[in-house]
Amino acid sequence: MEQEEIYKIRSAKGCISAAWKWCCDQLGNLFRRTWLPITLLSVFVAMCRVLCYQQSRQISCDLWLTIGIIISGICVFAALTWAVSRLYQLLNSPAGKKNLLRCGWAILCACVLFVIIGFAVYGITLLTGCQWWVVALSSTLLLLLTLPLHYYHVRYISEEPTKPSSIITRYFNGLPKGLCRGYHYLGKLLTTNILTLLMLLTITALMAIPVVTMGIAEKESLSGVTMGDPNGMPGSFIWLLAVVTFLFTWLVYFLWQFLTVVNYYQYGSIEEHHREKQNSLQATSE
């Protein structure tokens, strides 16, 4: 991707349109670059899902199943890091080992943040008496407030360091300035991401119908087993669960790469707008 194409002031609609055009033009390259890590990611997610299903059937916690779930989770993280780094390499950001390490650190920080948000939402749920609308509203607000951090992660992964430094040191050195700029352009971040999320969530909801259906069947069967009824699930259910989870994960992740492309164009738009603003202030002072 040409730098002149990235660093251009665009509206929210302009960022989405540019990302859509890029995805259509680069669909073949996108598939060739990312199909292997996405496939591995989907395999490990399906494996983790099956192990969780098996664990739910146990009367007591099975140590080997727990170890398998942990190992599968680590493999999911590694495959996700590889998939994200391959996409950023295609978007003309620094390639190689540094790109992979930056992606891994950014994903790890995002996971920690989501865990903190999860505990915060759980606390709000307990304090408000588990009212669903309070939980939904608080979750949405907390997630939207993380958009500046997401913007900083795009910037952190995309830009070459100006001087030699470790991955972690560079992350924390640039974090205050990145968050300040992200919150300064919070309105733009909100508009662009909400429009993109509405589109992606609509498509994802349609693709999730088989997964939700199997989840309901699994929950009802587990409730019956807990009450002493025989397990009514067919023996082939576990294989069907693995296949459906694999296909859903593959399609959803490939689709949701569009959000990263949108935010990459948005990052370029914010950087160009900030640069022009600084040049204007400098010219005025002179």
mmCIF file of C-alpha atoms in Angstrom:
data_model
loop_
_atom_site.group_PDB
_atom_site.id
_atom_site.type_symbol
_atom_site.label_atom_id
_atom_site.label_comp_id
_atom_site.label_asym_id
_atom_site.label_seq_id
_atom_site.Cartn_x
_atom_site.Cartn_y
_atom_site.Cartn_z
ATOM 1 C CA MET A 1 0.000 0.000 0.000
ATOM 2 C CA GLU A 2 1.390 3.400 -0.975
ATOM 3 C CA GLN A 3 2.097 5.799 1.888
ATOM 4 C CA GLU A 4 0.360 8.642 0.033
ATOM 5 C CA GLU A 5 -2.807 6.560 -0.003
ATOM 6 C CA ILE A 6 -2.686 5.927 3.750
ATOM 7 C CA TYR A 7 -1.856 9.411 4.999
ATOM 8 C CA LYS A 8 -4.832 11.294 3.638
ATOM 9 C CA ILE A 9 -7.598 13.097 5.550
ATOM 10 C CA ARG A 10 -10.805 11.096 5.230
ATOM 11 C CA SER A 11 -14.210 11.128 6.863
ATOM 12 C CA ALA A 12 -15.582 8.046 8.620
ATOM 13 C CA LYS A 13 -17.382 7.059 5.423
ATOM 14 C CA GLY A 14 -14.205 7.707 3.447
ATOM 15 C CA CYS A 15 -12.166 5.364 5.676
ATOM 16 C CA ILE A 16 -14.738 2.589 5.282
ATOM 17 C CA SER A 17 -14.971 3.102 1.510
ATOM 18 C CA ALA A 18 -11.173 3.077 1.120
ATOM 19 C CA ALA A 19 -10.910 -0.085 3.233
ATOM 20 C CA TRP A 20 -13.644 -1.790 1.191
ATOM 21 C CA LYS A 21 -11.896 -0.908 -2.082
ATOM 22 C CA TRP A 22 -8.572 -2.190 -0.762
ATOM 23 C CA CYS A 23 -10.122 -5.479 0.428
ATOM 24 C CA CYS A 24 -11.800 -6.012 -2.952
ATOM 25 C CA ASP A 25 -8.575 -5.273 -4.850
ATOM 26 C CA GLN A 26 -6.387 -7.340 -2.525
ATOM 27 C CA LEU A 27 -8.785 -10.214 -1.791
ATOM 28 C CA GLY A 28 -6.549 -12.802 -3.474
ATOM 29 C CA ASN A 29 -3.396 -11.566 -1.725
ATOM 30 C CA LEU A 30 -5.269 -11.341 1.575
ATOM 31 C CA PHE A 31 -6.358 -14.962 1.285
ATOM 32 C CA ARG A 32 -2.895 -16.194 0.277
ATOM 33 C CA ARG A 33 -1.235 -14.294 3.127
ATOM 34 C CA THR A 34 -3.612 -15.247 5.914
ATOM 35 C CA TRP A 35 -5.277 -18.579 5.101
ATOM 36 C CA LEU A 36 -2.699 -20.724 6.927
ATOM 37 C CA PRO A 37 -2.618 -18.816 10.250
ATOM 38 C CA ILE A 38 -6.416 -18.461 10.166
ATOM 39 C CA THR A 39 -6.747 -22.204 9.560
ATOM 40 C CA LEU A 40 -4.452 -22.976 12.497
ATOM 41 C CA LEU A 41 -6.356 -20.482 14.638
ATOM 42 C CA SER A 42 -9.662 -22.156 13.737
ATOM 43 C CA VAL A 43 -8.273 -25.634 14.466
ATOM 44 C CA PHE A 44 -7.063 -24.606 17.934
ATOM 45 C CA VAL A 45 -10.326 -22.782 18.731
ATOM 46 C CA ALA A 46 -12.308 -25.882 17.701
ATOM 47 C CA MET A 47 -9.998 -28.068 19.803
ATOM 48 C CA CYS A 48 -10.448 -25.787 22.819
ATOM 49 C CA ARG A 49 -14.218 -25.796 22.324
ATOM 50 C CA VAL A 50 -14.353 -29.594 22.187
ATOM 51 C CA LEU A 51 -12.205 -29.915 25.305
ATOM 52 C CA CYS A 52 -14.462 -27.458 27.140
ATOM 53 C CA TYR A 53 -17.465 -29.546 26.065
ATOM 54 C CA GLN A 54 -15.795 -32.687 27.394
ATOM 55 C CA GLN A 55 -14.908 -30.916 30.641
ATOM 56 C CA SER A 56 -18.526 -29.850 31.152
ATOM 57 C CA ARG A 57 -19.534 -33.543 31.039
ATOM 58 C CA GLN A 58 -17.208 -34.469 33.883
ATOM 59 C CA ILE A 59 -18.518 -34.687 37.441
ATOM 60 C CA SER A 60 -15.218 -33.315 38.754
ATOM 61 C CA CYS A 61 -12.522 -31.285 37.052
ATOM 62 C CA ASP A 62 -10.305 -33.459 34.827
ATOM 63 C CA LEU A 63 -6.634 -32.428 35.090
ATOM 64 C CA TRP A 64 -5.661 -33.583 31.588
ATOM 65 C CA LEU A 65 -8.592 -31.816 29.989
ATOM 66 C CA THR A 66 -7.668 -28.641 31.877
ATOM 67 C CA ILE A 67 -4.064 -28.884 30.662
ATOM 68 C CA GLY A 68 -5.333 -29.452 27.122
ATOM 69 C CA ILE A 69 -7.549 -26.355 27.332
ATOM 70 C CA ILE A 70 -4.607 -24.248 28.566
ATOM 71 C CA ILE A 71 -2.302 -25.519 25.799
ATOM 72 C CA SER A 72 -5.018 -24.916 23.205
ATOM 73 C CA GLY A 73 -5.482 -21.380 24.513
ATOM 74 C CA ILE A 74 -1.743 -20.678 24.163
ATOM 75 C CA CYS A 75 -1.818 -22.043 20.609
ATOM 76 C CA VAL A 76 -4.823 -19.811 19.828
ATOM 77 C CA PHE A 77 -2.838 -16.791 21.018
ATOM 78 C CA ALA A 78 0.175 -17.746 18.881
ATOM 79 C CA ALA A 79 -1.919 -18.356 15.754
ATOM 80 C CA LEU A 80 -3.827 -15.096 16.296
ATOM 81 C CA THR A 81 -0.551 -13.177 16.593
ATOM 82 C CA TRP A 82 0.708 -14.720 13.354
ATOM 83 C CA ALA A 83 -2.543 -13.930 11.527
ATOM 84 C CA VAL A 84 -2.539 -10.291 12.674
ATOM 85 C CA SER A 85 1.122 -9.806 11.741
ATOM 86 C CA ARG A 86 0.519 -11.217 8.251
ATOM 87 C CA LEU A 87 -2.285 -8.738 7.683
ATOM 88 C CA TYR A 88 -0.162 -5.808 8.835
ATOM 89 C CA GLN A 89 2.681 -6.925 6.585
ATOM 90 C CA LEU A 90 0.262 -6.837 3.661
ATOM 91 C CA LEU A 91 -0.757 -3.325 4.721
ATOM 92 C CA ASN A 92 2.872 -2.268 4.128
ATOM 93 C CA SER A 93 3.936 -2.016 7.760
ATOM 94 C CA PRO A 94 7.350 -3.233 9.022
ATOM 95 C CA ALA A 95 7.721 -6.933 8.339
ATOM 96 C CA GLY A 96 9.667 -9.695 10.003
ATOM 97 C CA LYS A 97 10.377 -10.628 13.610
ATOM 98 C CA LYS A 98 9.742 -7.148 15.042
ATOM 99 C CA ASN A 99 6.307 -7.030 13.449
ATOM 100 C CA LEU A 100 5.388 -10.401 14.953
ATOM 101 C CA LEU A 101 6.626 -9.409 18.412
ATOM 102 C CA ARG A 102 4.794 -6.062 18.312
ATOM 103 C CA CYS A 103 1.557 -7.817 17.330
ATOM 104 C CA GLY A 104 1.966 -10.358 20.129
ATOM 105 C CA TRP A 105 2.577 -7.690 22.764
ATOM 106 C CA ALA A 106 -0.350 -5.538 21.560
ATOM 107 C CA ILE A 107 -2.707 -8.551 21.624
ATOM 108 C CA LEU A 108 -1.502 -9.525 25.104
ATOM 109 C CA CYS A 109 -2.141 -5.989 26.408
ATOM 110 C CA ALA A 110 -5.596 -6.001 24.787
ATOM 111 C CA CYS A 111 -6.407 -9.352 26.451
ATOM 112 C CA VAL A 112 -5.370 -7.997 29.857
ATOM 113 C CA LEU A 113 -7.563 -4.940 29.293
ATOM 114 C CA PHE A 114 -10.558 -7.098 28.348
ATOM 115 C CA VAL A 115 -10.086 -9.189 31.498
ATOM 116 C CA ILE A 116 -10.116 -5.986 33.571
ATOM 117 C CA ILE A 117 -13.267 -4.834 31.744
ATOM 118 C CA GLY A 118 -14.836 -8.231 32.410
ATOM 119 C CA PHE A 119 -14.240 -7.922 36.148
ATOM 120 C CA ALA A 120 -15.560 -4.342 36.074
ATOM 121 C CA VAL A 121 -18.748 -5.414 34.309
ATOM 122 C CA TYR A 122 -19.144 -8.316 36.740
ATOM 123 C CA GLY A 123 -18.848 -5.888 39.657
ATOM 124 C CA ILE A 124 -21.424 -3.570 38.086
ATOM 125 C CA THR A 125 -23.704 -6.579 37.581
ATOM 126 C CA LEU A 126 -23.526 -7.501 41.268
ATOM 127 C CA LEU A 127 -24.084 -3.916 42.414
ATOM 128 C CA THR A 128 -27.118 -3.349 40.148
ATOM 129 C CA GLY A 129 -28.848 -6.665 40.743
ATOM 130 C CA CYS A 130 -28.018 -8.285 37.390
ATOM 131 C CA GLN A 131 -30.232 -6.010 35.284
ATOM 132 C CA TRP A 132 -29.451 -6.889 31.666
ATOM 133 C CA TRP A 133 -29.746 -3.361 30.286
ATOM 134 C CA VAL A 134 -27.269 -2.021 32.852
ATOM 135 C CA VAL A 135 -24.824 -4.797 31.978
ATOM 136 C CA ALA A 136 -25.214 -4.179 28.239
ATOM 137 C CA LEU A 137 -24.875 -0.399 28.594
ATOM 138 C CA SER A 138 -21.836 -0.552 30.886
ATOM 139 C CA SER A 139 -20.112 -3.143 28.670
ATOM 140 C CA THR A 140 -20.695 -1.031 25.560
ATOM 141 C CA LEU A 141 -19.440 2.177 27.193
ATOM 142 C CA LEU A 142 -16.324 0.516 28.587
ATOM 143 C CA LEU A 143 -15.496 -1.077 25.234
ATOM 144 C CA LEU A 144 -15.999 2.202 23.360
ATOM 145 C CA LEU A 145 -13.643 3.945 25.772
ATOM 146 C CA THR A 146 -10.920 1.460 24.724
ATOM 147 C CA LEU A 147 -10.961 2.748 21.116
ATOM 148 C CA PRO A 148 -8.038 5.164 21.709
ATOM 149 C CA LEU A 149 -5.960 2.197 22.894
ATOM 150 C CA HIS A 150 -6.953 0.290 19.753
ATOM 151 C CA TYR A 151 -5.864 3.296 17.675
ATOM 152 C CA TYR A 152 -2.539 3.327 19.523
ATOM 153 C CA HIS A 153 -2.054 -0.393 18.841
ATOM 154 C CA VAL A 154 -2.504 0.211 15.103
ATOM 155 C CA ARG A 155 0.036 3.021 15.305
ATOM 156 C CA TYR A 156 2.418 0.960 17.460
ATOM 157 C CA ILE A 157 2.419 -2.022 15.094
ATOM 158 C CA SER A 158 2.573 0.050 11.908
ATOM 159 C CA GLU A 159 5.376 2.516 12.604
ATOM 160 C CA GLU A 160 9.085 1.780 12.654
ATOM 161 C CA PRO A 161 10.819 2.792 15.893
ATOM 162 C CA THR A 162 12.775 6.032 15.555
ATOM 163 C CA LYS A 163 15.588 4.648 17.712
ATOM 164 C CA PRO A 164 16.649 1.200 18.899
ATOM 165 C CA SER A 165 14.529 0.061 21.821
ATOM 166 C CA SER A 166 12.831 -3.052 23.104
ATOM 167 C CA ILE A 167 9.295 -3.904 22.079
ATOM 168 C CA ILE A 168 7.920 -3.365 25.598
ATOM 169 C CA THR A 169 9.892 -0.169 26.261
ATOM 170 C CA ARG A 170 8.744 1.403 23.020
ATOM 171 C CA TYR A 171 5.149 0.438 23.778
ATOM 172 C CA PHE A 172 5.057 2.168 27.159
ATOM 173 C CA ASN A 173 7.092 5.164 25.984
ATOM 174 C CA GLY A 174 4.586 5.955 23.252
ATOM 175 C CA LEU A 175 1.451 5.019 25.215
ATOM 176 C CA PRO A 176 0.693 8.405 26.905
ATOM 177 C CA LYS A 177 1.000 10.419 23.685
ATOM 178 C CA GLY A 178 -0.906 7.772 21.697
ATOM 179 C CA LEU A 179 -3.811 7.690 24.151
ATOM 180 C CA CYS A 180 -3.989 11.501 24.288
ATOM 181 C CA ARG A 181 -4.219 11.704 20.520
ATOM 182 C CA GLY A 182 -6.753 8.868 20.455
ATOM 183 C CA TYR A 183 -9.026 10.598 22.974
ATOM 184 C CA HIS A 184 -8.609 13.882 21.074
ATOM 185 C CA TYR A 185 -10.096 12.152 18.005
ATOM 186 C CA LEU A 186 -12.539 9.991 19.990
ATOM 187 C CA GLY A 187 -15.549 11.267 18.014
ATOM 188 C CA LYS A 188 -13.999 10.148 14.731
ATOM 189 C CA LEU A 189 -13.013 6.803 16.229
ATOM 190 C CA LEU A 190 -16.541 6.259 17.568
ATOM 191 C CA THR A 191 -18.272 7.124 14.296
ATOM 192 C CA THR A 192 -16.032 4.960 12.129
ATOM 193 C CA ASN A 193 -16.045 1.934 14.423
ATOM 194 C CA ILE A 194 -19.774 2.029 15.163
ATOM 195 C CA LEU A 195 -20.648 2.117 11.454
ATOM 196 C CA THR A 196 -18.236 -0.732 10.712
ATOM 197 C CA LEU A 197 -19.357 -2.800 13.712
ATOM 198 C CA LEU A 198 -23.034 -2.506 12.784
ATOM 199 C CA MET A 199 -22.272 -4.000 9.391
ATOM 200 C CA LEU A 200 -19.976 -6.750 10.667
ATOM 201 C CA LEU A 201 -22.199 -7.719 13.608
ATOM 202 C CA THR A 202 -25.203 -8.102 11.308
ATOM 203 C CA ILE A 203 -23.326 -10.546 9.069
ATOM 204 C CA THR A 204 -21.790 -12.347 12.064
ATOM 205 C CA ALA A 205 -25.211 -12.799 13.691
ATOM 206 C CA LEU A 206 -26.438 -14.637 10.596
ATOM 207 C CA MET A 207 -23.363 -16.885 10.507
ATOM 208 C CA ALA A 208 -23.686 -17.606 14.240
ATOM 209 C CA ILE A 209 -27.103 -19.275 13.960
ATOM 210 C CA PRO A 210 -25.684 -22.860 13.788
ATOM 211 C CA VAL A 211 -23.283 -22.155 16.665
ATOM 212 C CA VAL A 212 -26.027 -20.694 18.848
ATOM 213 C CA THR A 213 -28.335 -23.597 18.029
ATOM 214 C CA MET A 214 -25.715 -26.143 19.070
ATOM 215 C CA GLY A 215 -24.960 -24.162 22.212
ATOM 216 C CA ILE A 216 -28.627 -24.233 23.235
ATOM 217 C CA ALA A 217 -28.811 -27.981 22.604
ATOM 218 C CA GLU A 218 -25.662 -28.522 24.649
ATOM 219 C CA LYS A 219 -26.987 -26.406 27.529
ATOM 220 C CA GLU A 220 -30.329 -28.239 27.615
ATOM 221 C CA SER A 221 -28.588 -31.619 27.530
ATOM 222 C CA LEU A 222 -26.248 -30.613 30.346
ATOM 223 C CA SER A 223 -29.187 -29.416 32.442
ATOM 224 C CA GLY A 224 -30.864 -32.769 31.981
ATOM 225 C CA VAL A 225 -27.730 -34.706 32.920
ATOM 226 C CA THR A 226 -27.334 -32.566 36.056
ATOM 227 C CA MET A 227 -30.890 -33.524 37.085
ATOM 228 C CA GLY A 228 -30.147 -37.223 36.581
ATOM 229 C CA ASP A 229 -31.476 -37.765 33.047
ATOM 230 C CA PRO A 230 -29.427 -39.825 30.555
ATOM 231 C CA ASN A 231 -27.255 -37.972 28.062
ATOM 232 C CA GLY A 232 -29.388 -37.630 24.961
ATOM 233 C CA MET A 233 -26.694 -36.170 22.696
ATOM 234 C CA PRO A 234 -25.647 -38.396 19.768
ATOM 235 C CA GLY A 235 -22.063 -39.638 19.619
ATOM 236 C CA SER A 236 -21.408 -37.620 16.465
ATOM 237 C CA PHE A 237 -22.293 -34.340 18.224
ATOM 238 C CA ILE A 238 -18.701 -33.709 19.324
ATOM 239 C CA TRP A 239 -17.460 -33.966 15.706
ATOM 240 C CA LEU A 240 -20.250 -31.748 14.470
ATOM 241 C CA LEU A 241 -19.380 -29.238 17.205
ATOM 242 C CA ALA A 242 -15.735 -29.208 16.094
ATOM 243 C CA VAL A 243 -16.587 -28.731 12.401
ATOM 244 C CA VAL A 244 -19.126 -25.959 13.026
ATOM 245 C CA THR A 245 -16.745 -24.142 15.395
ATOM 246 C CA PHE A 246 -13.905 -24.425 12.876
ATOM 247 C CA LEU A 247 -15.962 -23.041 9.974
ATOM 248 C CA PHE A 248 -17.491 -20.268 12.066
ATOM 249 C CA THR A 249 -14.100 -19.168 13.429
ATOM 250 C CA TRP A 250 -12.483 -19.188 9.972
ATOM 251 C CA LEU A 251 -15.226 -17.180 8.276
ATOM 252 C CA VAL A 252 -15.672 -14.715 11.139
ATOM 253 C CA TYR A 253 -11.974 -13.975 11.519
ATOM 254 C CA PHE A 254 -11.454 -13.543 7.769
ATOM 255 C CA LEU A 255 -14.452 -11.185 7.701
ATOM 256 C CA TRP A 256 -13.410 -9.179 10.769
ATOM 257 C CA GLN A 257 -10.028 -8.371 9.235
ATOM 258 C CA PHE A 258 -11.991 -5.645 7.469
ATOM 259 C CA LEU A 259 -12.235 -3.772 10.793
ATOM 260 C CA THR A 260 -8.443 -3.722 11.075
ATOM 261 C CA VAL A 261 -8.137 -2.352 7.537
ATOM 262 C CA VAL A 262 -10.704 0.369 8.345
ATOM 263 C CA ASN A 263 -8.783 1.345 11.469
ATOM 264 C CA TYR A 264 -5.532 1.361 9.503
ATOM 265 C CA TYR A 265 -6.959 3.937 7.082
ATOM 266 C CA GLN A 266 -8.387 5.822 10.043
ATOM 267 C CA TYR A 267 -4.949 5.862 11.670
ATOM 268 C CA GLY A 268 -3.490 7.398 8.505
ATOM 269 C CA SER A 269 -6.278 9.979 8.399
ATOM 270 C CA ILE A 270 -5.726 11.001 12.036
ATOM 271 C CA GLU A 271 -1.961 11.234 11.567
ATOM 272 C CA GLU A 272 -2.322 13.427 8.473
ATOM 273 C CA HIS A 273 -4.922 15.644 10.156
ATOM 274 C CA HIS A 274 -2.632 16.057 13.180
ATOM 275 C CA ARG A 275 0.366 16.841 10.960
ATOM 276 C CA GLU A 276 -1.523 19.503 9.010
ATOM 277 C CA LYS A 277 -2.813 21.005 12.259
ATOM 278 C CA GLN A 278 0.718 21.228 13.642
ATOM 279 C CA ASN A 279 1.994 22.807 10.416
ATOM 280 C CA SER A 280 -0.818 25.349 10.527
ATOM 281 C CA LEU A 281 -0.036 26.264 14.156
ATOM 282 C CA GLN A 282 3.643 26.565 13.323
ATOM 283 C CA ALA A 283 2.930 28.813 10.326
ATOM 284 C CA THR A 284 0.647 31.002 12.456
ATOM 285 C CA SER A 285 3.266 31.390 15.180
ATOM 286 C CA GLU A 286 5.886 32.391 12.616
#
